[in-house]
Short mmCIF file of C-alpha atoms in Angstrom, two decimals:
data_model
loop_
_atom_site.label_atom_id
_atom_site.label_comp_id
_atom_site.label_asym_id
_atom_site.label_seq_id
_atom_site.Cartn_x
_atom_site.Cartn_y
_atom_site.Cartn_z
CA MET A 1 -70.67 -4.80 74.52
CA GLY A 2 -68.30 -1.86 74.36
CA MET A 3 -68.68 0.86 71.75
CA LEU A 4 -65.36 -0.09 70.18
CA ASP A 5 -65.93 -3.86 70.00
CA GLY A 6 -64.97 -5.05 66.54
CA PHE A 7 -63.35 -1.68 65.74
CA ARG A 8 -60.27 -3.30 64.21
CA ASP A 9 -62.40 -5.15 61.66
CA MET A 10 -64.38 -2.07 60.54
CA ASP A 11 -63.88 -0.24 57.26
CA PHE A 12 -61.71 2.89 57.38
CA LEU A 13 -64.66 5.28 56.94
CA ASP A 14 -66.62 3.55 59.71
CA GLN A 15 -63.62 3.82 62.03
CA ILE A 16 -63.26 7.54 61.29
CA THR A 17 -66.99 8.11 61.84
CA LEU A 18 -67.02 6.28 65.18
CA LEU A 19 -63.95 8.10 66.52
CA ASN A 20 -65.49 11.43 65.52
CA GLU A 21 -68.67 10.50 67.40
CA LEU A 22 -66.67 9.58 70.50
CA THR A 23 -64.73 12.84 70.35
CA GLY A 24 -68.02 14.72 70.32
CA SER A 25 -69.87 12.65 72.92
CA LYS A 26 -66.89 12.24 75.32
CA ASP A 27 -68.50 8.99 76.51
CA ILE A 28 -66.50 7.60 79.45
CA THR A 29 -67.59 4.04 78.66
CA ALA A 30 -65.35 4.18 75.58
CA LEU A 31 -62.24 4.73 77.69
CA PRO A 32 -61.14 1.05 77.95
CA GLY A 33 -61.46 0.54 74.20
CA LEU A 34 -59.58 3.74 73.42
CA LEU A 35 -56.82 2.72 75.82
CA ASP A 36 -56.49 -0.61 74.06
CA LEU A 37 -56.15 1.20 70.71
CA LEU A 38 -53.51 3.45 72.23
CA ARG A 39 -51.51 0.53 73.60
CA ARG A 40 -51.90 -1.53 70.42
CA PRO A 41 -52.20 1.04 67.61
CA LEU A 42 -53.50 0.08 64.19
CA GLY A 43 -50.47 1.62 62.50
CA ASP A 44 -52.57 3.98 60.38
CA THR A 45 -51.41 7.52 61.15
CA SER A 46 -54.84 9.08 60.70
CA ILE A 47 -56.63 6.55 62.90
CA ASP A 48 -53.96 6.59 65.60
CA TYR A 49 -54.08 10.41 65.70
CA MET A 50 -57.86 10.39 66.04
CA VAL A 51 -57.64 7.86 68.91
CA VAL A 52 -55.47 10.31 70.84
CA ASN A 53 -57.92 13.12 70.11
CA ALA A 54 -60.83 11.00 71.33
CA LEU A 55 -58.96 10.11 74.51
CA ASN A 56 -58.20 13.76 75.11
CA ALA A 57 -61.88 14.66 74.68
CA VAL A 58 -63.08 11.91 77.04
CA LEU A 59 -60.54 12.75 79.76
CA SER A 60 -61.32 16.46 79.50
CA GLN A 61 -64.73 15.76 81.05
CA HIS A 62 -63.56 13.29 83.68
CA GLU A 63 -60.96 14.76 86.01
CA ALA A 64 -60.74 11.72 88.28
CA LYS A 65 -59.89 9.43 85.36
CA ALA A 66 -57.18 11.82 84.17
CA VAL A 67 -55.62 11.88 87.66
CA GLU A 68 -55.91 8.11 87.87
CA GLY A 69 -54.04 7.85 84.58
CA LEU A 70 -50.94 9.42 86.14
CA ALA A 71 -50.21 6.01 87.65
CA SER A 72 -50.34 4.27 84.26
CA GLY A 73 -47.31 2.27 83.22
CA HIS A 74 -47.93 3.29 79.61
CA ILE A 75 -45.74 6.35 79.02
CA GLY A 76 -47.89 7.65 76.18
CA TYR A 77 -51.10 7.50 78.19
CA ARG A 78 -49.46 9.01 81.26
CA THR A 79 -48.11 11.88 79.14
CA LEU A 80 -51.55 12.41 77.63
CA CYS A 81 -53.08 12.60 81.12
CA ILE A 82 -50.43 15.09 82.23
CA ARG A 83 -51.23 17.33 79.25
CA VAL A 84 -55.00 17.06 79.77
CA ILE A 85 -54.61 18.00 83.44
CA GLY A 86 -52.65 21.11 82.51
CA GLU A 87 -54.88 22.07 79.57
CA TYR A 88 -58.12 21.80 81.52
CA GLY A 89 -56.82 22.99 84.89
CA PHE A 90 -57.55 19.89 86.96
CA THR A 91 -56.35 21.29 90.29
CA SER A 92 -56.93 18.08 92.25
CA ALA A 93 -53.99 16.60 90.35
CA ALA A 94 -51.43 19.09 91.72
CA PRO A 95 -50.20 16.97 94.69
CA VAL A 96 -50.04 13.79 92.58
CA LEU A 97 -48.25 15.58 89.73
CA THR A 98 -45.78 17.15 92.14
CA SER A 99 -44.96 13.76 93.71
CA LEU A 100 -44.57 12.31 90.23
CA GLY A 101 -42.20 15.14 89.32
CA GLU A 102 -40.08 14.64 92.44
CA ALA A 103 -39.43 11.02 91.47
CA GLU A 104 -39.07 11.56 87.72
CA THR A 105 -35.59 11.46 86.16
CA ASP A 106 -36.41 11.68 82.47
CA PRO A 107 -35.88 15.36 81.41
CA ASP A 108 -38.71 15.30 78.86
CA GLN A 109 -41.19 13.95 81.42
CA VAL A 110 -40.02 16.50 83.98
CA LEU A 111 -40.75 19.30 81.50
CA GLU A 112 -44.21 17.82 80.74
CA ILE A 113 -45.04 17.72 84.47
CA LEU A 114 -43.73 21.24 85.15
CA THR A 115 -45.64 22.60 82.16
CA ALA A 116 -48.89 21.13 83.47
CA LEU A 117 -48.21 22.40 87.00
CA SER A 118 -47.49 25.87 85.63
CA ARG A 119 -51.13 26.05 84.58
CA LEU A 120 -52.47 24.96 87.95
CA HIS A 121 -50.69 27.60 90.10
CA ASP A 122 -50.91 25.43 93.20
CA PRO A 123 -48.43 26.33 96.00
CA VAL A 124 -47.85 22.62 96.58
CA SER A 125 -45.74 22.62 93.41
CA LEU A 126 -43.34 25.38 94.54
CA PRO A 127 -40.65 22.99 95.92
CA LEU A 128 -40.54 21.23 92.54
CA PHE A 129 -40.15 24.52 90.67
CA ARG A 130 -37.36 25.51 93.07
CA LYS A 131 -35.66 22.14 92.53
CA HIS A 132 -35.41 22.77 88.79
CA LEU A 133 -34.72 26.50 89.01
CA THR A 134 -31.18 25.96 87.70
CA ASP A 135 -31.95 22.91 85.58
CA ALA A 136 -29.42 22.06 82.86
CA ASP A 137 -32.16 22.48 80.28
CA ALA A 138 -32.65 26.21 79.69
CA PHE A 139 -36.35 25.88 78.83
CA THR A 140 -37.08 23.90 81.99
CA SER A 141 -35.15 26.41 84.07
CA ALA A 142 -36.87 29.37 82.37
CA LEU A 143 -40.32 27.86 83.04
CA CYS A 144 -39.50 27.41 86.71
CA ILE A 145 -38.16 30.94 87.01
CA GLU A 146 -41.30 32.34 85.41
CA MET A 147 -43.58 30.40 87.73
CA LEU A 148 -41.68 31.26 90.90
CA GLY A 149 -42.07 34.92 90.02
CA ALA A 150 -45.73 34.59 89.04
CA MET A 151 -46.52 32.71 92.27
CA GLY A 152 -44.58 35.16 94.45
CA ASP A 153 -42.21 32.62 95.96
CA ALA A 154 -40.05 34.81 98.22
CA PRO A 155 -37.53 32.05 99.11
CA SER A 156 -36.45 31.92 95.46
CA ILE A 157 -35.50 35.62 95.27
CA PRO A 158 -31.78 35.16 96.15
CA ALA A 159 -31.43 32.47 93.48
CA LEU A 160 -33.14 34.69 90.89
CA MET A 161 -30.82 37.58 91.74
CA ALA A 162 -27.84 35.25 91.42
CA ILE A 163 -28.90 34.35 87.86
CA VAL A 164 -28.96 38.01 86.80
CA GLN A 165 -25.62 38.68 88.49
CA GLY A 166 -24.13 35.54 86.99
CA ASN A 167 -24.77 36.87 83.49
CA GLU A 168 -22.35 39.73 84.28
CA THR A 169 -19.26 37.61 84.85
CA ASP A 170 -16.35 37.81 82.42
CA GLU A 171 -17.20 34.32 81.19
CA ALA A 172 -20.93 34.94 80.63
CA PHE A 173 -21.67 38.60 79.84
CA GLU A 174 -21.31 38.36 76.07
CA ARG A 175 -24.55 36.40 75.73
CA CYS A 176 -27.99 37.05 77.20
CA GLU A 177 -29.39 33.78 78.48
CA VAL A 178 -33.14 33.14 78.37
CA THR A 179 -32.93 32.35 82.08
CA THR A 180 -31.60 35.86 82.77
CA TRP A 181 -34.46 37.40 80.82
CA LYS A 182 -36.99 35.35 82.79
CA ALA A 183 -35.24 36.11 86.09
CA VAL A 184 -35.54 39.87 85.44
CA GLU A 185 -39.25 39.51 84.72
CA ALA A 186 -39.74 37.29 87.78
CA LEU A 187 -38.02 39.79 90.08
CA ALA A 188 -40.17 42.55 88.62
CA ALA A 189 -43.30 40.44 89.28
CA PHE A 190 -42.49 40.44 93.01
CA GLY A 191 -42.55 44.25 92.97
CA SER A 192 -40.98 44.44 96.43
CA PRO A 193 -38.61 47.26 97.45
CA ASP A 194 -35.69 44.81 97.49
CA THR A 195 -36.31 43.31 94.05
CA LEU A 196 -36.99 46.69 92.42
CA ALA A 197 -33.87 48.19 94.02
CA PHE A 198 -31.88 45.22 92.71
CA LEU A 199 -33.09 45.85 89.15
CA VAL A 200 -32.35 49.58 89.36
CA ASP A 201 -28.86 48.72 90.62
CA ARG A 202 -28.43 46.63 87.44
CA LEU A 203 -29.40 49.46 85.07
CA HIS A 204 -25.96 49.28 83.51
CA HIS A 205 -25.75 45.50 83.29
CA LYS A 206 -22.69 44.39 81.33
CA ASN A 207 -24.78 42.59 78.72
CA PRO A 208 -26.57 45.13 76.48
CA THR A 209 -29.56 42.89 75.86
CA VAL A 210 -30.08 42.29 79.59
CA ARG A 211 -29.73 46.04 80.08
CA ARG A 212 -32.50 46.62 77.53
CA ILE A 213 -34.74 44.02 79.21
CA ILE A 214 -34.23 45.67 82.61
CA THR A 215 -34.94 49.10 81.14
CA ASP A 216 -38.16 47.97 79.42
CA THR A 217 -39.25 46.19 82.59
CA LEU A 218 -38.71 49.22 84.82
CA VAL A 219 -40.63 51.46 82.41
CA ARG A 220 -43.58 49.04 82.57
CA ILE A 221 -43.48 49.08 86.37
CA GLY A 222 -43.64 52.88 86.30
CA GLU A 223 -44.21 55.07 89.36
CA PRO A 224 -42.94 52.63 92.05
CA VAL A 225 -39.40 52.81 90.65
CA VAL A 226 -39.31 56.62 90.30
CA PRO A 227 -37.79 57.27 93.78
CA LEU A 228 -35.20 54.53 93.18
CA LEU A 229 -34.22 56.09 89.88
CA GLY A 230 -33.98 59.46 91.61
CA ALA A 231 -31.53 58.01 94.11
CA ARG A 232 -29.46 56.52 91.27
CA LEU A 233 -29.50 59.87 89.46
CA GLU A 234 -28.00 61.41 92.58
CA SER A 235 -25.40 58.81 93.53
CA GLY A 236 -24.68 56.75 90.40
CA ASP A 237 -21.82 57.06 87.94
CA THR A 238 -22.26 58.93 84.67
CA ASP A 239 -23.72 55.99 82.75
CA GLU A 240 -26.20 55.23 85.54
CA LYS A 241 -27.27 58.88 85.74
CA ILE A 242 -27.92 58.94 82.00
CA LEU A 243 -29.94 55.73 82.10
CA SER A 244 -31.89 56.90 85.17
CA ALA A 245 -32.80 60.18 83.48
CA ASN A 246 -33.87 58.33 80.33
CA LEU A 247 -36.13 56.03 82.32
CA LEU A 248 -37.72 58.86 84.27
CA GLY A 249 -38.60 60.44 80.94
CA PHE A 250 -40.04 57.24 79.49
CA ILE A 251 -42.08 56.59 82.64
CA GLY A 252 -43.44 60.12 82.33
CA HIS A 253 -44.60 60.66 85.92
CA ARG A 254 -44.59 64.22 87.24
CA LYS A 255 -42.64 63.07 90.32
CA GLY A 256 -39.88 62.16 87.89
CA ALA A 257 -39.94 65.69 86.46
CA ASP A 258 -39.50 67.14 89.96
CA ILE A 259 -36.48 64.87 90.49
CA LEU A 260 -34.96 65.92 87.15
CA VAL A 261 -35.43 69.65 87.81
CA SER A 262 -33.93 69.22 91.28
CA ALA A 263 -30.94 67.44 89.74
CA MET A 264 -30.36 70.41 87.42
CA ASP A 265 -30.74 72.94 90.25
CA ARG A 266 -28.29 71.04 92.45
CA GLY A 267 -25.63 70.66 89.78
CA LEU A 268 -26.02 66.89 89.45
CA ALA A 269 -26.28 67.19 85.65
CA SER A 270 -23.05 69.06 84.99
CA ASP A 271 -21.81 66.31 82.68
CA PRO A 272 -22.98 67.16 79.11
CA ASN A 273 -24.35 63.68 78.49
CA VAL A 274 -26.33 63.72 81.73
CA LYS A 275 -27.63 67.21 81.00
CA TYR A 276 -28.70 66.09 77.53
CA ALA A 277 -30.56 63.09 79.01
CA VAL A 278 -32.27 65.29 81.62
CA TYR A 279 -33.50 67.79 79.02
CA GLU A 280 -34.82 64.98 76.80
CA ALA A 281 -36.64 63.44 79.76
CA LEU A 282 -38.18 66.75 80.83
CA GLY A 283 -39.48 67.22 77.30
CA ARG A 284 -41.27 63.88 77.46
CA ILE A 285 -42.97 64.67 80.78
CA GLY A 286 -43.96 68.29 80.23
CA THR A 287 -44.67 69.70 83.71
CA MET A 288 -44.60 73.45 84.35
CA LYS A 289 -41.34 73.22 86.33
CA GLY A 290 -39.87 71.08 83.59
CA LEU A 291 -40.79 73.54 80.84
CA ILE A 292 -39.26 76.43 82.79
CA CYS A 293 -36.08 74.37 83.07
CA LEU A 294 -36.21 73.70 79.33
CA MET A 295 -36.59 77.40 78.59
CA ASP A 296 -33.45 78.03 80.60
CA GLY A 297 -31.82 75.42 78.39
CA ALA A 298 -32.48 77.57 75.29
CA ASN A 299 -29.26 79.37 76.23
CA GLU A 300 -27.16 76.18 75.99
CA LYS A 301 -24.20 76.38 73.61
CA ASP A 302 -23.79 72.67 72.82
CA ASP A 303 -25.59 71.81 69.55
CA LEU A 304 -26.90 68.44 70.69
CA ILE A 305 -28.09 69.69 74.07
CA LEU A 306 -29.82 72.60 72.37
CA MET A 307 -31.62 70.19 70.03
CA ALA A 308 -32.84 68.19 73.03
CA VAL A 309 -34.18 71.42 74.52
CA VAL A 310 -35.92 72.41 71.28
CA MET A 311 -37.55 69.02 70.83
CA GLY A 312 -38.78 69.10 74.41
CA LEU A 313 -40.31 72.53 73.87
CA GLU A 314 -41.80 71.40 70.55
CA ARG A 315 -44.04 68.96 72.43
CA HIS A 316 -45.53 71.65 74.68
CA VAL A 317 -45.93 74.90 72.71
CA SER A 318 -47.49 77.77 74.71
CA PRO A 319 -47.86 81.56 74.27
CA GLY A 320 -45.40 82.32 77.09
CA MET A 321 -42.82 80.01 75.56
CA ILE A 322 -43.21 81.62 72.12
CA LYS A 323 -42.77 85.09 73.61
CA ALA A 324 -39.55 84.05 75.35
CA LEU A 325 -38.17 82.30 72.25
CA THR A 326 -39.00 85.30 70.08
CA ALA A 327 -36.96 87.50 72.39
CA LEU A 328 -34.01 85.13 72.09
CA LEU A 329 -34.23 84.78 68.31
CA THR A 330 -34.37 88.52 67.67
CA LYS A 331 -31.17 89.30 69.58
CA ALA A 332 -29.20 88.70 66.37
CA ASP A 333 -26.21 87.24 68.19
CA GLU A 334 -24.39 83.91 68.07
CA GLN A 335 -26.87 82.24 70.40
CA SER A 336 -29.88 83.34 68.37
CA ASP A 337 -28.23 81.88 65.24
CA ARG A 338 -27.50 78.69 67.13
CA LEU A 339 -31.07 78.45 68.40
CA ALA A 340 -32.54 79.10 64.95
CA LYS A 341 -30.40 76.36 63.40
CA ALA A 342 -31.44 73.96 66.17
CA LEU A 343 -35.12 74.70 65.51
CA ILE A 344 -34.71 74.00 61.80
CA ALA A 345 -32.49 70.91 62.21
CA SER A 346 -34.96 69.52 64.77
CA LYS A 347 -37.82 70.03 62.28
CA ALA A 348 -39.76 71.82 65.02
CA LEU A 349 -42.77 72.64 62.84
CA ARG A 350 -45.12 73.56 65.69
CA LEU A 351 -42.65 76.05 67.11
CA PHE A 352 -41.93 77.40 63.62
CA ASP A 353 -45.65 77.88 62.95
CA ALA A 354 -46.11 79.86 66.18
CA LEU A 355 -42.88 81.87 65.87
CA TYR A 356 -43.44 82.78 62.21
CA GLU A 357 -46.13 85.22 63.28
CA PHE A 358 -43.38 87.48 64.65
CA GLU A 359 -41.35 89.00 61.83
CA GLY A 360 -38.03 89.15 63.66
CA ALA A 361 -38.22 85.52 64.75
CA ALA A 362 -39.39 84.49 61.27
CA ALA A 363 -36.42 86.24 59.65
CA ALA A 364 -33.94 84.41 61.91
CA LEU A 365 -35.58 81.06 61.19
CA MET A 366 -35.69 81.66 57.43
CA ASP A 367 -31.98 82.53 57.40
CA ALA A 368 -31.27 79.16 59.04
CA LEU A 369 -33.68 77.31 56.77
CA ALA A 370 -32.17 78.83 53.61
CA GLU A 371 -28.83 77.26 54.57
CA SER A 372 -30.25 73.74 54.86
CA ARG A 373 -29.54 71.11 52.22
CA ASP A 374 -31.62 68.40 53.88
CA ALA A 375 -34.33 67.38 51.40
CA GLU A 376 -36.71 66.07 54.07
CA ILE A 377 -36.43 69.26 56.13
CA LEU A 378 -36.86 71.52 53.09
CA VAL A 379 -39.98 69.64 51.99
CA ALA A 380 -41.48 69.77 55.51
CA PHE A 381 -40.95 73.51 55.95
CA ARG A 382 -42.02 74.26 52.40
CA GLU A 383 -45.32 72.55 53.13
CA LYS A 384 -45.64 74.48 56.39
CA LEU A 385 -45.05 77.83 54.65
CA GLU A 386 -47.63 76.94 51.99
CA GLU A 387 -50.06 76.12 54.80
CA ILE A 388 -49.35 79.45 56.55
CA GLY A 389 -49.82 81.40 53.31
CA GLY A 390 -49.65 85.13 52.77
CA GLU A 391 -47.28 87.45 50.95
CA ARG A 392 -44.38 87.05 53.39
CA ALA A 393 -44.63 83.26 53.24
CA GLU A 394 -44.64 83.35 49.43
CA ASP A 395 -41.50 85.48 49.43
CA ASP A 396 -39.84 83.12 51.87
CA LEU A 397 -40.77 80.11 49.75
CA ASP A 398 -38.81 81.67 46.89
CA ARG A 399 -35.74 81.79 49.14
CA LEU A 400 -35.69 78.07 49.79
CA PRO A 401 -33.15 76.00 47.87
CA ARG A 402 -34.32 73.02 45.86
CA ALA A 403 -33.42 69.62 47.26
CA GLU A 404 -30.67 67.82 45.39
CA SER A 405 -31.41 64.44 43.84
CA GLY A 406 -29.24 61.39 43.32
CA MET A 407 -27.29 61.90 46.54
CA ARG A 408 -25.33 59.11 48.18
CA LYS A 409 -27.08 57.65 51.21
CA ALA A 410 -26.09 57.09 54.84
CA LEU A 411 -28.05 55.50 57.67
CA ALA A 412 -28.32 56.72 61.28
CA ALA A 413 -30.04 54.78 64.09
CA ASP A 414 -30.79 56.26 67.52
CA ASP A 415 -33.78 56.26 69.86
CA SER A 416 -33.22 59.96 70.58
CA ARG A 417 -34.99 62.30 68.16
CA SER A 418 -32.57 65.12 68.88
CA MET A 419 -29.56 62.87 68.26
CA LEU A 420 -31.10 61.77 64.97
CA ALA A 421 -31.63 65.42 64.06
CA LEU A 422 -27.94 66.10 64.70
CA HIS A 423 -26.97 63.08 62.60
CA ARG A 424 -29.20 64.34 59.77
CA ALA A 425 -27.50 67.72 59.81
CA ILE A 426 -24.00 66.20 59.85
CA LEU A 427 -24.71 63.68 57.10
CA THR A 428 -26.37 66.32 54.93
CA ASP A 429 -23.37 68.63 55.32
CA LEU A 430 -21.18 65.77 54.06
CA GLY A 431 -23.32 65.38 50.94
CA PHE A 432 -25.35 62.35 52.02
CA GLU A 433 -29.07 61.78 51.90
CA PRO A 434 -29.72 60.70 55.51
CA LEU A 435 -31.93 57.74 56.29
CA THR A 436 -32.92 57.58 59.95
CA ALA A 437 -34.33 54.95 62.30
CA ALA A 438 -35.44 55.02 65.95
CA ASN A 439 -33.96 51.60 66.76
CA GLY A 440 -31.92 48.79 65.28
CA GLN A 441 -34.95 46.94 63.94
CA GLU A 442 -36.15 49.98 61.99
CA ALA A 443 -32.63 50.46 60.65
CA TYR A 444 -32.36 46.86 59.52
CA ASN A 445 -35.80 47.07 57.90
CA ILE A 446 -34.47 49.95 55.79
CA ILE A 447 -31.56 47.78 54.63
CA GLU A 448 -33.85 44.81 53.95
CA SER A 449 -36.07 47.05 51.81
CA GLY A 450 -33.16 47.37 49.37
CA GLU A 451 -31.64 50.72 50.34
CA VAL A 452 -27.90 50.95 49.68
CA VAL A 453 -25.93 53.08 52.13
CA GLU A 454 -22.22 53.92 52.27
CA VAL A 455 -21.91 54.31 56.03
CA VAL A 456 -23.95 53.51 59.15
CA VAL A 457 -23.95 55.53 62.38
CA THR A 458 -25.67 53.79 65.29
CA ASP A 459 -26.23 54.23 68.99
CA MET A 460 -25.27 51.33 71.25
CA ASN A 461 -28.30 51.31 73.59
CA MET A 462 -31.68 51.31 71.86
CA PRO A 463 -35.05 49.63 72.48
CA VAL A 464 -36.38 46.76 70.34
CA MET A 465 -32.94 46.05 68.84
CA ASP A 466 -29.70 47.52 70.19
CA GLY A 467 -26.72 48.69 68.17
CA MET A 468 -24.68 45.53 68.62
CA GLU A 469 -27.43 43.26 67.34
CA LEU A 470 -27.93 45.62 64.39
CA VAL A 471 -24.24 45.38 63.51
CA GLU A 472 -24.28 41.59 63.79
CA ARG A 473 -27.22 41.43 61.39
CA LEU A 474 -25.60 43.85 58.97
CA ARG A 475 -22.41 41.79 58.90
CA ALA A 476 -24.49 38.72 58.04
CA THR A 477 -26.26 40.55 55.18
CA GLU A 478 -24.93 40.29 51.66
CA GLY A 479 -23.31 43.55 50.61
CA TYR A 480 -22.88 44.84 54.18
CA GLU A 481 -20.01 42.66 55.31
CA ASN A 482 -17.60 45.60 55.08
CA VAL A 483 -19.75 48.74 55.09
CA PRO A 484 -18.26 51.11 57.72
CA VAL A 485 -20.25 51.25 60.96
CA ILE A 486 -19.60 53.96 63.55
CA MET A 487 -21.02 53.36 67.01
CA VAL A 488 -21.93 56.37 69.13
CA THR A 489 -21.70 55.57 72.82
CA THR A 490 -21.38 56.97 76.31
CA GLU A 491 -19.98 53.69 77.56
CA SER A 492 -17.08 53.90 80.00
CA GLU A 493 -16.40 50.17 80.32
CA ALA A 494 -13.82 48.64 78.01
CA SER A 495 -15.79 45.38 77.99
CA GLN A 496 -18.66 47.04 76.12
CA ARG A 497 -16.39 48.30 73.36
CA ASN A 498 -14.73 44.92 73.11
CA LEU A 499 -18.14 43.32 72.70
CA ALA A 500 -19.08 45.87 70.03
CA GLU A 501 -15.84 45.27 68.17
CA LYS A 502 -16.58 41.55 68.10
CA SER A 503 -19.98 42.29 66.56
CA GLY A 504 -18.25 44.11 63.70
CA VAL A 505 -18.13 47.82 64.61
CA THR A 506 -15.60 49.75 62.51
CA ALA A 507 -15.04 52.75 64.79
CA PHE A 508 -16.41 54.54 67.85
CA ILE A 509 -17.19 58.11 68.79
CA THR A 510 -17.94 58.96 72.39
CA LYS A 511 -20.49 61.51 73.59
CA PRO A 512 -20.22 64.37 74.04
CA PHE A 513 -18.79 65.22 70.64
CA GLN A 514 -18.85 68.20 68.35
CA PRO A 515 -20.37 67.79 64.86
CA GLU A 516 -16.94 68.29 63.29
CA ALA A 517 -15.61 65.32 65.24
CA LEU A 518 -18.27 62.97 63.81
CA LYS A 519 -17.75 64.40 60.33
CA ALA A 520 -14.03 63.67 60.62
CA LYS A 521 -14.74 60.13 61.85
CA ILE A 522 -17.10 59.44 58.94
CA LEU A 523 -14.53 60.69 56.41
CA GLU A 524 -11.86 58.60 58.15
CA VAL A 525 -13.77 55.30 57.90
CA LEU A 526 -14.62 56.08 54.27
CA GLY A 527 -10.92 56.66 53.54
CA ARG A 528 -11.31 60.27 52.52
#
């Protein structure tokens, strides 16, 4: 007699108990009875669910039976066998599953088969993954793309490249497809010179989300892409040079610093935006050559570039650097005033702490600090002076203005700390309390927390969430349908601005810009 003989006549509790026992014992002799219950269910949801669980448990210990079940005419049992094979990695099933997939026409069954095969990683399945690489169903296609990359299928590389390129056409660039995202990751998984060069060539992909995915992917790859980025820094257009410099900084390899210094020495960073990106990147890496280059940058006249220099130096304070900065600050000329203001606006507390020891440098910094109306900066430096202590520090504390309360608020989002520092200074000068965020997600979190702002200034290209997605979310948020949004960009392509306008951007300002230009733009969008 079989274990399940008379099951249909048992009490509910006895049925539950027996199915639980079978699930635990995984007794293969119960398979025929369980199959009968699957084909002719009792109609009780709990019992029918437990039958499936018991079948799963039994098949999990009997690979041959699971493979045999692929030939079943019962669609439910066949699907269960497919899932068990994938879940438990029954590799002997790969050829049978692949043959089944080749003949299958039902999209749901195709996805079940491909999902199971994706867990087996058997090369025999590669032709099936290639067949569905451009499947009409995006999830099926994405799964195939992912597996072809993970399994290193070189013949699929041209098709993967075509997917990424196809998302740049006039008809497709406004939306980032999941297949494009997976194609970028698959190409990166190959890690070959050709696939990496292809991704670097797409640094300025027309779709901003794809661009962010490529950027994040290249940073994860790291050192192997450094020479390719160096070549792009030398031969690319302005936007590509900026993006290449940014990536070299984020990767943080000393070879990247050598490339950046060489670019400065050879005049490849004459464009202000490129120069700004190079200084920011050198600050992130912090090699000796890079710091010498940054010290040369302390003589820059542009406010934003000077802030990038200061923030780079702030990360790598040294006695030689402090001596050189002290000499610059005590010249009492326009550049020393400019440098002092950049140090304060950048909230460079480590540099301030080291420079304060020298009376001439301290006097220049205190003059700049006394002019600030930024509450956050005043609080930070007040705490630093209290920490330093002494009679001179006490006198300087008395010079500091008190932060104003009840100010109107404005929000600035940018992944560059120096750009955010410039935004803080500009917004404070206009009488706003500045709220700042390092990416669109942080900015939106501020809004979701209940903060009310009168104007938003955002960068276009940021990690985590870019400027366009931020604007789209703001426009869908109650109370922010019409709040002015200014997008700061270095973009040269009209298509990018058109895309931003569709997301709801009010106005643009293009780098490089002088602080007065952004002030005027803010007043313009506020109707003042």
